[in-house]
Amino acid sequence: MDYDVLVLGGGLIGCAVAYELSKYSLNIALIEKDYDIVDDVALVNSAIIYDGIQCQSDIMGKLELMGNAIIKELSHKFNIPYKKQPILIVSQNEDEDTKLENMYNTSIKRGVCNISLLDGKCVYELEPNLNIKTNKVLYSQNTGVISPYELGIAYGEVAFDNGVAFKLEEKVESISKINKGFKVETNKNKFTCRMVINTTPEDYNIDGFKDVDCEVDGYLKYFVIDKGLKKYISNTIFSYDKDEFIYFYPTIKENYIVALKTKEDLNYEKCYKKINKFIPELRTEDIHAFYESFFYDNTIRIDDSLVDKGYIKVAGKNYAEVTMTPSIAKTICETVVSNLNCKLKSDFNDKRREIYKFRDMSNEERQKIISLDKRYGKIICLCNMVTEGEIIDSIRRPLGARTVEGIKRRTGAGAGSCRSSYCLNKIVSILARETNKNLTDIVKDSKKSKILLNRIKEFDEM
Ligand SMILES: Cc1cc2nc3c(=O)[nH]c(=O)nc-3n(C[C@H](O)[C@H](O)[C@H](O)COP(=O)(O)OP(=O)(O)OC[C@H]3O[C@@H](n4cnc5c(N)ncnc54)[C@H](O)[C@@H]3O)c2cc1C
């Protein structure tokens, strides 16, 4: 067999599974169709680390609660930003009051700590600027915000350093059962393995496996607000309504998100009107960007009905999947370990290579790093203060960036308010130089997203 385990899909869950399995003496590869890992995690993700209180299913509530605790540990271990940010869920009528009470009682029964059901008036002590009528408020101090793709990249880097082979730009086309395992065919290779962990949405028609289609549960509209409104609130505020709700919070990047979940697909003006009723201070000129996405509330299933044959599939999409990821990965890992009867590695290294972020350093630290490498003294992205040294590191690291989007996600270069109008050319030049490619071969994030289409022949000698 080429591999003990093949993980299909390099999204957040695939990378987390690869990381957990890399602790064991197994020969593992991960296959991802895109140029980069965690490329499908939306850049504008709510990025909330939930604690399961809004979850109706006990099992998913438990996965969220367990994931919540692990993510806090991981953010420390992998040196990725995590900000504690309590959630306030407010009820505004009798019907919602009863539902909120039920939510509280169920959560207490599930063993969730650090939550309180308060009288509506208390909300103004926690949030003096909130200008809405509230009957009751469910206050949870367990929640936070994170950068989901930074978590995925960290999982991937540590898995890579512990021997997982990452096969990027390889699309899985078919899987067939062979004696004691599977044959997986991609657009480039054929591999054999003892077990397949499928984290992609595809089902590949495996005999005896029944997949369930993901259902869309509504629409999510995001308003990204400039830093000016940051002082308005400090917690994450949810309105209580299952079909249509609003939530707003300061993000980890120091701007501010107002999100609206609706059943119907509403346009910008209609969304703005609804949000404006909730936050009258919100002016259109404060809105920096507007994004749209689907909202999913499917049950996440770790389907191991074919585990005796060596196949596990993660099925379903859910608004809290980032939060559940560490617990999903650990559960899958336990199943694989007991199935393949493998042992922990003695030389597993759980440390991520150091990252230096110029904008977070003191002047002393900056001087020290510049004296070691002058490229840390050359600012490329003025908005987010990202240096050439950081961009080069993001390319040279394990599973380094190969696209402009990959650099943005790893360093923040190009994600500022000028929308990369100042730094894009510089980033493209550095990427071409570091990867030994022509400028015209550099892409934003996929094959069809070239930044520069052609050379102008007059400038050929330049
Ligand atoms: C708008 C939005 C907001 C969200 N907000 C939150 C939040 O606040 N809190 C929270 O906890 N969760 C949140 N989530 C959920 C979470 O971000 C995602 O559900 C989660 O990242 C999905 O990870 P995944 O690995 O399952 O899937 P994906 O990221 O889709 O990964 C699947 C991977 O498989 C690859 N692939 C597909 N087909 C093939 C193939 N044939 N061969 C090889 N590779 C293939 C894809 O390229 C992809 O990289 C949000 C989701 C969305 C969309």
PDB file of C-alpha atoms and ligand atoms in Angstrom, residues 7-15 30-34 36-50 64 71 144-146 148 167 169-174 186-187 198-202 204 220 222 238 247 249 292-296 300 314 316-325 328, ligand 1:
ATOM      1  CA  VAL A   7      -7.311  12.277   3.811  1.00  0.00           C
ATOM      2  CA  LEU A   8      -9.378  13.752   0.982  1.00  0.00           C
ATOM      3  CA  GLY A   9      -9.799  17.551   1.135  1.00  0.00           C
ATOM      4  CA  GLY A  10      -7.471  20.134   2.662  1.00  0.00           C
ATOM      5  CA  GLY A  11     -10.179  22.291   4.256  1.00  0.00           C
ATOM      6  CA  LEU A  12     -10.208  23.006   7.960  1.00  0.00           C
ATOM      7  CA  ILE A  13     -11.470  19.534   8.863  1.00  0.00           C
ATOM      8  CA  GLY A  14      -9.050  17.721   6.518  1.00  0.00           C
ATOM      9  CA  CYS A  15      -6.067  19.625   7.981  1.00  0.00           C
ATOM     10  CA  LEU A  30      -3.735  14.606   2.215  1.00  0.00           C
ATOM     11  CA  ILE A  31      -5.103  15.362  -1.258  1.00  0.00           C
ATOM     12  CA  GLU A  32      -6.420  18.861  -2.043  1.00  0.00           C
ATOM     13  CA  LYS A  33      -7.612  20.048  -5.448  1.00  0.00           C
ATOM     14  CA  ASP A  34      -6.695  23.721  -4.927  1.00  0.00           C
ATOM     15  CA  ASP A  36      -3.517  25.975  -1.128  1.00  0.00           C
ATOM     16  CA  ILE A  37      -5.015  24.421   1.993  1.00  0.00           C
ATOM     17  CA  VAL A  38      -8.075  25.976   3.741  1.00  0.00           C
ATOM     18  CA  ASP A  39      -8.790  27.954   0.597  1.00  0.00           C
ATOM     19  CA  ASP A  40     -12.541  27.294   0.780  1.00  0.00           C
ATOM     20  CA  VAL A  41     -12.973  28.757   4.274  1.00  0.00           C
ATOM     21  CA  ALA A  42     -14.652  32.065   3.552  1.00  0.00           C
ATOM     22  CA  LEU A  43     -12.345  35.045   4.176  1.00  0.00           C
ATOM     23  CA  VAL A  44     -15.338  36.792   5.704  1.00  0.00           C
ATOM     24  CA  ASN A  45     -16.331  34.024   8.063  1.00  0.00           C
ATOM     25  CA  SER A  46     -18.238  34.887  11.218  1.00  0.00           C
ATOM     26  CA  ALA A  47     -15.253  33.284  12.966  1.00  0.00           C
ATOM     27  CA  ILE A  48     -17.205  32.858  16.187  1.00  0.00           C
ATOM     28  CA  ILE A  49     -16.170  30.101  18.560  1.00  0.00           C
ATOM     29  CA  TYR A  50     -19.518  28.969  19.943  1.00  0.00           C
ATOM     30  CA  GLU A  64     -19.092  22.496  20.029  1.00  0.00           C
ATOM     31  CA  ILE A  71      -9.467  25.844  20.278  1.00  0.00           C
ATOM     32  CA  GLY A 144     -14.704  34.063  21.387  1.00  0.00           C
ATOM     33  CA  VAL A 145     -13.509  34.927  17.897  1.00  0.00           C
ATOM     34  CA  ILE A 146     -10.637  33.432  15.947  1.00  0.00           C
ATOM     35  CA  PRO A 148     -10.377  30.162  11.014  1.00  0.00           C
ATOM     36  CA  LYS A 167      -0.687  16.625  -2.527  1.00  0.00           C
ATOM     37  CA  GLU A 169      -3.516  20.744  -7.072  1.00  0.00           C
ATOM     38  CA  GLU A 170      -4.702  17.121  -7.259  1.00  0.00           C
ATOM     39  CA  LYS A 171      -8.387  16.505  -7.765  1.00  0.00           C
ATOM     40  CA  VAL A 172      -9.733  13.176  -6.543  1.00  0.00           C
ATOM     41  CA  GLU A 173     -11.699  11.686  -9.427  1.00  0.00           C
ATOM     42  CA  SER A 174     -12.610   8.201  -8.235  1.00  0.00           C
ATOM     43  CA  THR A 186      -6.639  11.810  -9.003  1.00  0.00           C
ATOM     44  CA  ASN A 187      -6.151  13.877 -12.162  1.00  0.00           C
ATOM     45  CA  ASN A 198     -13.295  11.852   2.986  1.00  0.00           C
ATOM     46  CA  THR A 199     -13.830  15.474   4.076  1.00  0.00           C
ATOM     47  CA  THR A 200     -14.842  16.739   0.606  1.00  0.00           C
ATOM     48  CA  PRO A 201     -18.492  17.208  -0.390  1.00  0.00           C
ATOM     49  CA  GLU A 202     -18.143  14.397  -3.027  1.00  0.00           C
ATOM     50  CA  TYR A 204     -17.568   8.983  -5.242  1.00  0.00           C
ATOM     51  CA  LEU A 220     -26.157  35.313   5.516  1.00  0.00           C
ATOM     52  CA  TYR A 222     -22.375  40.574   6.165  1.00  0.00           C
ATOM     53  CA  PHE A 238     -27.564  37.923  18.904  1.00  0.00           C
ATOM     54  CA  TYR A 247     -25.747  39.466  15.219  1.00  0.00           C
ATOM     55  CA  TYR A 249     -19.548  42.017  17.064  1.00  0.00           C
ATOM     56  CA  GLU A 292     -23.286  37.388   0.929  1.00  0.00           C
ATOM     57  CA  SER A 293     -23.179  33.697   1.731  1.00  0.00           C
ATOM     58  CA  PHE A 294     -25.469  30.753   2.415  1.00  0.00           C
ATOM     59  CA  PHE A 295     -26.390  29.777   5.948  1.00  0.00           C
ATOM     60  CA  TYR A 296     -26.179  26.075   6.821  1.00  0.00           C
ATOM     61  CA  ILE A 300     -22.729  17.166  11.010  1.00  0.00           C
ATOM     62  CA  VAL A 314     -17.658  13.767   7.189  1.00  0.00           C
ATOM     63  CA  GLY A 316     -23.122  18.065   6.341  1.00  0.00           C
ATOM     64  CA  LYS A 317     -22.452  21.795   6.624  1.00  0.00           C
ATOM     65  CA  ASN A 318     -23.047  23.831   9.732  1.00  0.00           C
ATOM     66  CA  TYR A 319     -22.658  27.446  10.873  1.00  0.00           C
ATOM     67  CA  ALA A 320     -20.492  26.266  13.795  1.00  0.00           C
ATOM     68  CA  GLU A 321     -18.233  23.823  11.994  1.00  0.00           C
ATOM     69  CA  VAL A 322     -15.031  25.708  12.833  1.00  0.00           C
ATOM     70  CA  THR A 323     -15.890  25.297  16.506  1.00  0.00           C
ATOM     71  CA  MET A 324     -16.609  21.584  16.079  1.00  0.00           C
ATOM     72  CA  THR A 325     -13.496  20.887  13.974  1.00  0.00           C
ATOM     73  CA  ILE A 328     -14.549  16.002  14.885  1.00  0.00           C
TER      74      ILE A 328
HETATM   75  C1  LIG B   1     -20.143  32.389   5.670  1.00  0.00           C
HETATM   76  C2  LIG B   1     -19.751  31.369   6.685  1.00  0.00           C
HETATM   77  C3  LIG B   1     -19.582  31.729   8.018  1.00  0.00           C
HETATM   78  C4  LIG B   1     -19.201  30.777   8.965  1.00  0.00           C
HETATM   79  N1  LIG B   1     -19.034  31.169  10.251  1.00  0.00           N
HETATM   80  C5  LIG B   1     -18.668  30.268  11.196  1.00  0.00           C
HETATM   81  C6  LIG B   1     -18.500  30.667  12.552  1.00  0.00           C
HETATM   82  O1  LIG B   1     -18.693  31.817  12.916  1.00  0.00           O
HETATM   83  N2  LIG B   1     -18.141  29.732  13.465  1.00  0.00           N
HETATM   84  C7  LIG B   1     -17.937  28.434  13.133  1.00  0.00           C
HETATM   85  O2  LIG B   1     -17.638  27.628  14.023  1.00  0.00           O
HETATM   86  N3  LIG B   1     -18.074  28.007  11.827  1.00  0.00           N
HETATM   87  C8  LIG B   1     -18.432  28.897  10.864  1.00  0.00           C
HETATM   88  N4  LIG B   1     -18.600  28.505   9.555  1.00  0.00           N
HETATM   89  C9  LIG B   1     -18.375  27.106   9.174  1.00  0.00           C
HETATM   90  C10 LIG B   1     -16.992  26.806   8.648  1.00  0.00           C
HETATM   91  O3  LIG B   1     -16.231  27.902   8.201  1.00  0.00           O
HETATM   92  C11 LIG B   1     -17.004  25.817   7.495  1.00  0.00           C
HETATM   93  O4  LIG B   1     -18.155  25.053   7.504  1.00  0.00           O
HETATM   94  C12 LIG B   1     -15.805  24.919   7.585  1.00  0.00           C
HETATM   95  O5  LIG B   1     -14.652  25.696   7.424  1.00  0.00           O
HETATM   96  C13 LIG B   1     -15.855  23.831   6.536  1.00  0.00           C
HETATM   97  O6  LIG B   1     -14.652  23.079   6.578  1.00  0.00           O
HETATM   98  P1  LIG B   1     -14.539  21.727   5.779  1.00  0.00           P
HETATM   99  O7  LIG B   1     -13.154  21.261   5.880  1.00  0.00           O
HETATM  100  O8  LIG B   1     -15.610  20.788   6.200  1.00  0.00           O
HETATM  101  O9  LIG B   1     -14.987  22.061   4.295  1.00  0.00           O
HETATM  102  P2  LIG B   1     -14.246  22.838   3.137  1.00  0.00           P
HETATM  103  O10 LIG B   1     -13.554  24.045   3.642  1.00  0.00           O
HETATM  104  O11 LIG B   1     -15.254  23.009   2.055  1.00  0.00           O
HETATM  105  O12 LIG B   1     -13.114  21.796   2.687  1.00  0.00           O
HETATM  106  C14 LIG B   1     -13.292  20.821   1.717  1.00  0.00           C
HETATM  107  C15 LIG B   1     -12.009  20.791   0.893  1.00  0.00           C
HETATM  108  O13 LIG B   1     -12.085  19.725  -0.036  1.00  0.00           O
HETATM  109  C16 LIG B   1     -11.530  20.150  -1.261  1.00  0.00           C
HETATM  110  N5  LIG B   1     -12.083  19.316  -2.328  1.00  0.00           N
HETATM  111  C17 LIG B   1     -13.361  19.307  -2.775  1.00  0.00           C
HETATM  112  N6  LIG B   1     -13.479  18.387  -3.772  1.00  0.00           N
HETATM  113  C18 LIG B   1     -12.258  17.816  -3.932  1.00  0.00           C
HETATM  114  C19 LIG B   1     -11.748  16.806  -4.784  1.00  0.00           C
HETATM  115  N7  LIG B   1     -12.514  16.187  -5.689  1.00  0.00           N
HETATM  116  N8  LIG B   1     -10.434  16.462  -4.670  1.00  0.00           N
HETATM  117  C20 LIG B   1      -9.624  17.068  -3.754  1.00  0.00           C
HETATM  118  N9  LIG B   1     -10.064  18.037  -2.926  1.00  0.00           N
HETATM  119  C21 LIG B   1     -11.356  18.399  -3.010  1.00  0.00           C
HETATM  120  C22 LIG B   1     -11.947  21.612  -1.371  1.00  0.00           C
HETATM  121  O14 LIG B   1     -11.125  22.329  -2.267  1.00  0.00           O
HETATM  122  C23 LIG B   1     -11.803  22.071   0.078  1.00  0.00           C
HETATM  123  O15 LIG B   1     -10.528  22.599   0.347  1.00  0.00           O
HETATM  124  C24 LIG B   1     -19.000  29.432   8.580  1.00  0.00           C
HETATM  125  C25 LIG B   1     -19.175  29.058   7.235  1.00  0.00           C
HETATM  126  C26 LIG B   1     -19.545  30.010   6.301  1.00  0.00           C
HETATM  127  C27 LIG B   1     -19.739  29.583   4.871  1.00  0.00           C
END
